[in-house]
Short mmCIF file of C-alpha atoms in Angstrom, two decimals:
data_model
loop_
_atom_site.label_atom_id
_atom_site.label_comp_id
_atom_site.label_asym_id
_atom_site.label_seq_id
_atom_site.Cartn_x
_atom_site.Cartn_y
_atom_site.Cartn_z
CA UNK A 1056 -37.11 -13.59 -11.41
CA UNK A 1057 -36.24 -14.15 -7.57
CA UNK A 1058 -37.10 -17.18 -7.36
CA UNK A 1059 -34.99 -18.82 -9.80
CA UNK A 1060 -32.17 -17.08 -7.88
CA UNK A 1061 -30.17 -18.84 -5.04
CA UNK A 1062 -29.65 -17.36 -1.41
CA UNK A 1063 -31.47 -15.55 0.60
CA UNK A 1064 -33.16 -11.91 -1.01
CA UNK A 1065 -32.09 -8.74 0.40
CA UNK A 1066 -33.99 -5.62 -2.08
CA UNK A 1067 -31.58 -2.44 -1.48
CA UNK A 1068 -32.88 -0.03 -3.84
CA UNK A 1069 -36.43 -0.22 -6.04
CA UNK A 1070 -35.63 2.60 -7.78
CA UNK A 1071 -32.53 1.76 -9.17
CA UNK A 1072 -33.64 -2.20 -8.88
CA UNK A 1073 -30.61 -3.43 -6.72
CA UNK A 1074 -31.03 -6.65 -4.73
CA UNK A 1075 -28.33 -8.79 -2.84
CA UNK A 1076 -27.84 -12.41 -2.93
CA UNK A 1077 -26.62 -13.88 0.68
CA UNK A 1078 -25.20 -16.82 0.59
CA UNK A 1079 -23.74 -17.04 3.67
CA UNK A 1080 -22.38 -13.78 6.39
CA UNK A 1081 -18.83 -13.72 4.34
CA UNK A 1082 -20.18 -14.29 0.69
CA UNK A 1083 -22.39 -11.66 -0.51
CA UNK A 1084 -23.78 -10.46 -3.81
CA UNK A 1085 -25.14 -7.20 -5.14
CA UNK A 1086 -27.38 -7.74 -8.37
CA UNK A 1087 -27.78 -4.44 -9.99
CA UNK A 1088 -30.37 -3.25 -13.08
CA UNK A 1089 -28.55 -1.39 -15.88
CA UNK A 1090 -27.93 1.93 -15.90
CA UNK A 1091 -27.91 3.70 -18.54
CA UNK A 1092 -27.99 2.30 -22.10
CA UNK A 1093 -24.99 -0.09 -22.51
CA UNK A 1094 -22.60 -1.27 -20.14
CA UNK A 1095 -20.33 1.18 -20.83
CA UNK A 1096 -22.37 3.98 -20.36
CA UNK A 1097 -23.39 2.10 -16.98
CA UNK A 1098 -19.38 1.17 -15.66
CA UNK A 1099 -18.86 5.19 -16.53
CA UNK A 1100 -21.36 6.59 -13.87
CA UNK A 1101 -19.36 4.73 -11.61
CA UNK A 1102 -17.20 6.29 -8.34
CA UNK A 1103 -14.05 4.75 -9.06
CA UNK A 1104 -11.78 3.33 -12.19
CA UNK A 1105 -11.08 0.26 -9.98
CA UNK A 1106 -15.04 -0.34 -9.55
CA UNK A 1107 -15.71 0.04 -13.32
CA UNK A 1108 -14.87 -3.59 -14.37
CA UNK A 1109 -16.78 -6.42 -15.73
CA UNK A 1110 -16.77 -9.61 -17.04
CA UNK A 1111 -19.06 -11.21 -19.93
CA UNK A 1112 -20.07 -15.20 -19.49
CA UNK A 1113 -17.12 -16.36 -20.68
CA UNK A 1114 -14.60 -14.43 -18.15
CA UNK A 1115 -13.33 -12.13 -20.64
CA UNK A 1116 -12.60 -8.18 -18.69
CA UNK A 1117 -14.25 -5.18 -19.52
CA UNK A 1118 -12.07 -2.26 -18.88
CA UNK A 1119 -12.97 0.68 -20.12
CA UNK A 1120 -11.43 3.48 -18.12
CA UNK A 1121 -8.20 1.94 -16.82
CA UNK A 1122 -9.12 -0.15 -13.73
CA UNK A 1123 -6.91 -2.70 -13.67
CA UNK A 1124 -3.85 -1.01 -14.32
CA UNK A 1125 -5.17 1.34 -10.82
CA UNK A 1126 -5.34 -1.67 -8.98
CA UNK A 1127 -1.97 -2.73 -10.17
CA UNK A 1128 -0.39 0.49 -8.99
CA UNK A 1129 -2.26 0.74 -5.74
CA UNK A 1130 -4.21 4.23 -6.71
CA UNK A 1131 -7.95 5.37 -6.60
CA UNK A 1132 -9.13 7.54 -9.15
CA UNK A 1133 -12.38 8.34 -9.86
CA UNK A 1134 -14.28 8.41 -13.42
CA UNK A 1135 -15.35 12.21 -12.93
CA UNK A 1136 -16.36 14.81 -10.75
CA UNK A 1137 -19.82 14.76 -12.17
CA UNK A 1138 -20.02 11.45 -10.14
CA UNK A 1139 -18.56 12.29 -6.84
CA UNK A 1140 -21.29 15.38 -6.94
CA UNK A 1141 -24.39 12.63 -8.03
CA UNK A 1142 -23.87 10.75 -5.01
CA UNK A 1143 -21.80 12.18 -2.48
CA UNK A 1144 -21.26 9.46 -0.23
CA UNK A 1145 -18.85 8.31 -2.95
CA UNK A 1146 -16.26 10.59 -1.09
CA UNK A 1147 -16.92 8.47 1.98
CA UNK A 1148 -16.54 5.30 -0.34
CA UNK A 1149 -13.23 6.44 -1.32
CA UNK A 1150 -11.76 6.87 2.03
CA UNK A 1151 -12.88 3.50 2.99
CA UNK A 1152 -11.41 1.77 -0.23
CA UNK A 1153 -8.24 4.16 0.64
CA UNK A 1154 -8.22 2.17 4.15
CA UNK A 1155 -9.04 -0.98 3.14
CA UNK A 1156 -7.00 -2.03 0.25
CA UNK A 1157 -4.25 0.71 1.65
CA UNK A 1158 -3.97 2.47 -1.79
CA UNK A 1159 -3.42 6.22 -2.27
CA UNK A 1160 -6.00 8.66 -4.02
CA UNK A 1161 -5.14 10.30 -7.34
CA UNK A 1162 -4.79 13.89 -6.24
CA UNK A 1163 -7.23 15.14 -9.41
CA UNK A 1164 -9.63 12.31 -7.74
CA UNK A 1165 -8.93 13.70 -4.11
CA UNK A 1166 -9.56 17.26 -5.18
CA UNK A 1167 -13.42 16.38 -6.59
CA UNK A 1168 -13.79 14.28 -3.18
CA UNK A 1169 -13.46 17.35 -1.54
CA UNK A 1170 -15.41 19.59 -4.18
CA UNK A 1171 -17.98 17.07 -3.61
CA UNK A 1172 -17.84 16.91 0.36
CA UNK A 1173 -20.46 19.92 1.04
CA UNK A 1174 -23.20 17.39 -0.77
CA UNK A 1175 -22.83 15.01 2.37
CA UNK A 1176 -25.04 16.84 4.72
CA UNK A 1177 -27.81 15.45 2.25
CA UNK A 1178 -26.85 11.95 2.38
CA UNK A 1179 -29.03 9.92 4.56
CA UNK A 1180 -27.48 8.79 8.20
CA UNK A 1181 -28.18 5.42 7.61
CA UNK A 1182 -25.59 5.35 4.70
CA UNK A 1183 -23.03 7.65 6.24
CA UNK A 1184 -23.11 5.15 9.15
CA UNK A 1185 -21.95 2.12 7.06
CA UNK A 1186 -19.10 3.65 5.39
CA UNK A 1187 -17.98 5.24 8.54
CA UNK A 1188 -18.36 1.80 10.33
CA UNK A 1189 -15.98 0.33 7.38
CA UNK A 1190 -13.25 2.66 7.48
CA UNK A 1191 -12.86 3.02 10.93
CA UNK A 1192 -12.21 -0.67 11.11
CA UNK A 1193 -9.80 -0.95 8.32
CA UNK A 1194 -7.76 2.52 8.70
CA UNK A 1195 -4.15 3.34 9.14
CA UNK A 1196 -2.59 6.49 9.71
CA UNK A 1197 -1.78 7.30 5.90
CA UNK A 1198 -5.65 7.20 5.25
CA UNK A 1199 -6.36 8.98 8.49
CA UNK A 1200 -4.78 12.47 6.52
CA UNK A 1201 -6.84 11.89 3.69
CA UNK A 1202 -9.75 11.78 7.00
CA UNK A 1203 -8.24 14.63 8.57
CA UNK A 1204 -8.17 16.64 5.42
CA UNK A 1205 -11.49 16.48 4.88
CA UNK A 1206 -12.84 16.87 7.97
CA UNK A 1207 -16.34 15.17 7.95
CA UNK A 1208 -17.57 16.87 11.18
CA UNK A 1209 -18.09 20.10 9.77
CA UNK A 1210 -20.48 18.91 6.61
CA UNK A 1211 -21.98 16.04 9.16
CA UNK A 1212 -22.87 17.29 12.60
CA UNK A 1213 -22.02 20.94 12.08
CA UNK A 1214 -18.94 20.46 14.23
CA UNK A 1215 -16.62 22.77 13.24
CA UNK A 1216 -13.49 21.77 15.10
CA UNK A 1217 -12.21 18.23 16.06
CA UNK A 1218 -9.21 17.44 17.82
CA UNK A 1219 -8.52 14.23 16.02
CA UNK A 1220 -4.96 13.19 17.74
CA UNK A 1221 -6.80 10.51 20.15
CA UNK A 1222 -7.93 8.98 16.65
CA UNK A 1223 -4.67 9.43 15.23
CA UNK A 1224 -2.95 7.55 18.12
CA UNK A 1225 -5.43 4.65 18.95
CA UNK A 1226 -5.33 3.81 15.42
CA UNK A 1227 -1.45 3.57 15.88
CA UNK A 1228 -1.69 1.57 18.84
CA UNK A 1229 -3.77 -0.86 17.70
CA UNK A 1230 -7.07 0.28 19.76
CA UNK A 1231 -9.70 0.58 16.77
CA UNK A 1232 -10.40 -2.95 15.94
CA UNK A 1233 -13.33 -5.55 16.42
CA UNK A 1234 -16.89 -5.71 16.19
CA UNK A 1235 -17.31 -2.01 17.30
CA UNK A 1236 -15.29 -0.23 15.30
CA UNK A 1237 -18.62 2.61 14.68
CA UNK A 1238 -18.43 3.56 17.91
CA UNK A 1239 -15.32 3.36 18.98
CA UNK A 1240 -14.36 5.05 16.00
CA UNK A 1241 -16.79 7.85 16.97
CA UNK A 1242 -15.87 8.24 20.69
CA UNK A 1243 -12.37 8.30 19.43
CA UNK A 1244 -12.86 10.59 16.39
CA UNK A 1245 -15.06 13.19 18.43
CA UNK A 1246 -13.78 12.34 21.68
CA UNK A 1247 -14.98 15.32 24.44
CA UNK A 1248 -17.03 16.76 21.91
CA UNK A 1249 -19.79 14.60 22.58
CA UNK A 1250 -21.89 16.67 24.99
CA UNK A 1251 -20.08 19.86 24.67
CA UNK A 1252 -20.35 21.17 20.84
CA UNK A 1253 -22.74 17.46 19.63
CA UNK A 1254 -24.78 15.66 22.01
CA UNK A 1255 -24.87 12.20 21.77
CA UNK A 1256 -28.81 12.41 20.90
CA UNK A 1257 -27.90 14.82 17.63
CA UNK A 1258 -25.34 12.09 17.19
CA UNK A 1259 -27.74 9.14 17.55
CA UNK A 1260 -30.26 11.33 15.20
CA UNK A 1261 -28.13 12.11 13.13
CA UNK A 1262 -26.81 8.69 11.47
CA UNK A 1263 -29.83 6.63 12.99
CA UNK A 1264 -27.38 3.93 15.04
CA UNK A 1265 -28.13 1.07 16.55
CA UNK A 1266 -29.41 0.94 20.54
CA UNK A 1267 -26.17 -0.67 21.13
CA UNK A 1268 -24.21 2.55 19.62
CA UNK A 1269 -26.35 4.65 21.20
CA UNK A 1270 -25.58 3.01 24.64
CA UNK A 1271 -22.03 2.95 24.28
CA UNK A 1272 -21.69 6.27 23.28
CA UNK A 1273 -23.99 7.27 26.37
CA UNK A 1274 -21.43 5.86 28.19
CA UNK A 1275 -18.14 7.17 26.85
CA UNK A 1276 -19.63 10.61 27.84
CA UNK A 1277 -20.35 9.03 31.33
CA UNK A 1278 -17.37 7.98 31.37
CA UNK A 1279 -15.30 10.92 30.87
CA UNK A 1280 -18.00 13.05 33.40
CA UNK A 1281 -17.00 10.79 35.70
CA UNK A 1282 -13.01 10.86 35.55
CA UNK A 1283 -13.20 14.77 35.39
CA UNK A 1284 -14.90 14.84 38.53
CA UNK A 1285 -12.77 11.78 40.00
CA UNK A 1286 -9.25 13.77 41.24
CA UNK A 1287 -7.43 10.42 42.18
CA UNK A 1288 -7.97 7.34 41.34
CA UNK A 1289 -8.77 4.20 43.48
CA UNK A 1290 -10.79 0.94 43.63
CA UNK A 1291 -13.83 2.20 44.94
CA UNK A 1292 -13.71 5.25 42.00
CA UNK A 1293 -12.82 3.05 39.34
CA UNK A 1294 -16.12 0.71 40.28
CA UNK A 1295 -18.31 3.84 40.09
CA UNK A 1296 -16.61 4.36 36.72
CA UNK A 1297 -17.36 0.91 35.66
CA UNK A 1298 -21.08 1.39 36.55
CA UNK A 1299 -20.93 5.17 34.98
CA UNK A 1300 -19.77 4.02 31.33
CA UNK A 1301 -21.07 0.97 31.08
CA UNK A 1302 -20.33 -0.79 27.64
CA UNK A 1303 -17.44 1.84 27.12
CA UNK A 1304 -15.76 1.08 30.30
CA UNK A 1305 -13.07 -0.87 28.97
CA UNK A 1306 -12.29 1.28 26.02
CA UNK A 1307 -11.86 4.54 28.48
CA UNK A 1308 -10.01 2.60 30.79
CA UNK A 1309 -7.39 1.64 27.11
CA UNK A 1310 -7.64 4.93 25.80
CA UNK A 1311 -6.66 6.45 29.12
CA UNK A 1312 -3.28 5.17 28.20
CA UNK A 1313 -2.51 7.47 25.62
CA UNK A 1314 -1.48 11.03 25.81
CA UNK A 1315 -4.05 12.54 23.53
CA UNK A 1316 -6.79 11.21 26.43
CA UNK A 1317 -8.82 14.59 27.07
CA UNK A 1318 -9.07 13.96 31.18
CA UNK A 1319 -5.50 13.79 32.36
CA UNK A 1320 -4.69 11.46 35.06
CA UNK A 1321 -3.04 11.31 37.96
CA UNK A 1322 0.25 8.84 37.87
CA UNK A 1323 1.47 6.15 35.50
CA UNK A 1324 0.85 3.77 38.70
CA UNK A 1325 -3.27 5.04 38.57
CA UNK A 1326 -3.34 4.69 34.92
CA UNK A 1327 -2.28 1.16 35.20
CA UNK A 1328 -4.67 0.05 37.80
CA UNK A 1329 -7.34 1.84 35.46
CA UNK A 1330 -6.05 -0.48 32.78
CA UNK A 1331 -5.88 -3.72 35.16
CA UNK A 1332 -9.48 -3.32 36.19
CA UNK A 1333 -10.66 -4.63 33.36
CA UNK A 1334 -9.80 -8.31 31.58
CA UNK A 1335 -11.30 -9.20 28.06
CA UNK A 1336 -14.46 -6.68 28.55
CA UNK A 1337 -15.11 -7.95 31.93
CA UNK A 1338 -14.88 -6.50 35.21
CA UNK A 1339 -12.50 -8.48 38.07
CA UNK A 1340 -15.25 -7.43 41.01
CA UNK A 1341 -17.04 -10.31 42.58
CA UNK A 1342 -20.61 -10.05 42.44
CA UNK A 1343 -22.63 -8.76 45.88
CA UNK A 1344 -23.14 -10.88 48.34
CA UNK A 1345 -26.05 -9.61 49.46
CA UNK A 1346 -29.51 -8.82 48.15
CA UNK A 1347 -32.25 -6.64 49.32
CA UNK A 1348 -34.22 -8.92 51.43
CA UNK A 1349 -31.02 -9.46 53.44
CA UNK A 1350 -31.12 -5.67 54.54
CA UNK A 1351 -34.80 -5.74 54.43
CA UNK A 1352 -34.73 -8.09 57.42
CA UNK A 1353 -32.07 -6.48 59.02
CA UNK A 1354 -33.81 -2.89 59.31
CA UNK A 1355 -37.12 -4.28 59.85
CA UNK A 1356 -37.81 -1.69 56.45
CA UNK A 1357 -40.19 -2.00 53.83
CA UNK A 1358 -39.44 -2.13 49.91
CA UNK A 1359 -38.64 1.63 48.44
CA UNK A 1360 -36.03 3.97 46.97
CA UNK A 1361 -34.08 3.65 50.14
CA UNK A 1362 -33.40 -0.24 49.17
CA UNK A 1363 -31.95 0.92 46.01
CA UNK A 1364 -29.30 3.45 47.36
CA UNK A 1365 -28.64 1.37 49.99
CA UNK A 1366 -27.60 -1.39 47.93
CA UNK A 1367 -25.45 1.34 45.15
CA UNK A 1368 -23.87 2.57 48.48
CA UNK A 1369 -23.52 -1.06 49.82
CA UNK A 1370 -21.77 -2.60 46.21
CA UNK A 1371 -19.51 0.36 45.70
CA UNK A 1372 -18.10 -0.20 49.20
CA UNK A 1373 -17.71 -4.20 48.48
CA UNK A 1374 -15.96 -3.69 45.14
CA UNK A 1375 -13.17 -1.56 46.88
CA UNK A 1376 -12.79 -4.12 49.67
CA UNK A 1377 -14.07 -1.80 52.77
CA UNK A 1378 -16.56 -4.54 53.10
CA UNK A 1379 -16.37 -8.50 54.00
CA UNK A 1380 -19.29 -9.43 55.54
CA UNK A 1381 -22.85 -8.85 55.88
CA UNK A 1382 -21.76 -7.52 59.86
CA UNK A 1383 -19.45 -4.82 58.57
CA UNK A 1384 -21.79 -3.95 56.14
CA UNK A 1385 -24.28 -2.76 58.75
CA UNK A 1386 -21.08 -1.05 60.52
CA UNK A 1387 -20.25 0.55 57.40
CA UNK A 1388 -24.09 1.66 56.60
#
């Protein structure tokens, strides 16, 4: 019964009666009914040897297909190809246990993965999202061929070609790491795609992502609208970047650095100052001044759109230091 169980109650799956146990954000449990009719049978159906273990009450291992011996030698294989093809997110699965515990795939194993890939198109965003999430924030560049290989984009959005290298070489430099690994992984994975072969909304519909995904990928494609159109850079143009790509800002103004970056930029000396505008996620511009009643009183004007460019017009101009006082505002306006 629930109740008699500790933690916090998290039902996954009715159907297949799954429910996690939370005992805390870094200790999690996944209670599972039984499926099939003995344990065996059950640890068969799995995706992977490695996941097909299990203990009895008094810690004695049940290993019926090899596991441990796969974990011993750092390789995923899977049980069958029968399984990959039941549930094909288990291809997914296995890329993300390829990144994470930085073992290779059994080429038999890799070869129903890919058999199997086709079936992901049916797989529910929601899902896809998750694994995605996890292996972009635990991936190397040994993994990324297995990601490469398979190429996703074709059996997920219909994309049928990616030019992965920006991927490739923020994972190598260390870019694809924190709390938003989804959509940095994303921007990075699909990179000038967005917008021109996948909009961000087929995106966003796609794998149902949060707001906060949504928004950040909203602004990588800002973003990179904004540098094509921006010939040099400068103070003032990197501000109206800032305000253009919002919560991506500071991962266009990083991944600028690398060669792969799809909008090619002016000097070394421009790509630095892109880089040096922003410190820990934040930008280095002092606030405005100045608010809208200031201006108000000044013109004699009433409230209205006018206020608002003025003050867009009025921040911009600040930011890039044309601007030092309310006086040379008024010049400037």
């Amino acid at each position: 019964h629930r109740n008699s169980l500790p933690g916090s109650h998290v039902p996954l799956d009715k159907e297949r009666g799954t429910l996690r146990l939370c005992f805390s954000e870094l200790e999690e449990f996944d209670l599972v009914a039984l499926q099939g009719a003995s344990l065996r049978e059950d640890l068969l159906r799995r995706d992977l040897r490695i996941n097909a273990l299990a203990l009895d009450r008094q810690g004695r291992l049940f290993d019926p297909s090899g596991g441990l011996e796969d974990l011993r030698l750092g390789i995923l294989r899977g049980l069958s190809e029968e399984n990959f093809h039941q549930d094909p997110l288990r291809v997914l699965r296995c890329l993300r246990f390829a990144a994470q515990l930085k073992f290779r795939i059994d080429e038999e194993t890799w070869h129903w993965a890919c058999q199997a890939s086709s079936g992901l198109r049916d797989v529910s965003g929601e899902r896809i999202a998750v694994e995605l999430e996890k292996f972009f924030a635990t991936t190397e560049a040994p993994q990324l061929e297995y990601f490469r290989e398979l190429a996703p984009a074709r059996e997920l959005f219909g994309a049928s070609v990616v030019d992965d290298r920006l991927l490739f070489e923020a994972v190598a430099a260390g870019l694809l790491t924190g709390e938003r690994s989804l959509e940095l992984g994303l921007a990075l994975w699909l990179g000038d795609r967005l917008d021109f072969t996948l909009s961000v909304d087929e995106l966003v519909a796609r794998l149902r992502v949060s707001n906060r995904v949504e928004r950040f990928l909203v602004g990588w494609v800002r973003g990179l609208a904004c540098l094509r159109e921006t010939p040099v850079l400068t103070l003032r143009s990197i501000f109206v970047l800032s305000k253009h790509a919002g919560p991506a800002f500071e991962m266009l103004a990083r991944a600028a650095q690398l060669e792969a970056f799809p909008v090619v930029l002016d000097t070394e000396s421009r790509k630095n100052l892109l880089l040096e505008a922003c410190r820990e996620g934040r930008m280095n511009w002092a606030p405005l001044p100045w608010k809208g009643q200031d201006f108000m009183k000044l013109t004699g004007r009433k409230p209205g759109p006018w206020l608002g460019q003025l003050l867009d017009k009025v921040e911009v101009a600040w930011a890039s230091g044309e601007l030092t006082s309310l006086d040379s505002a008024l010049e400037f306006l």
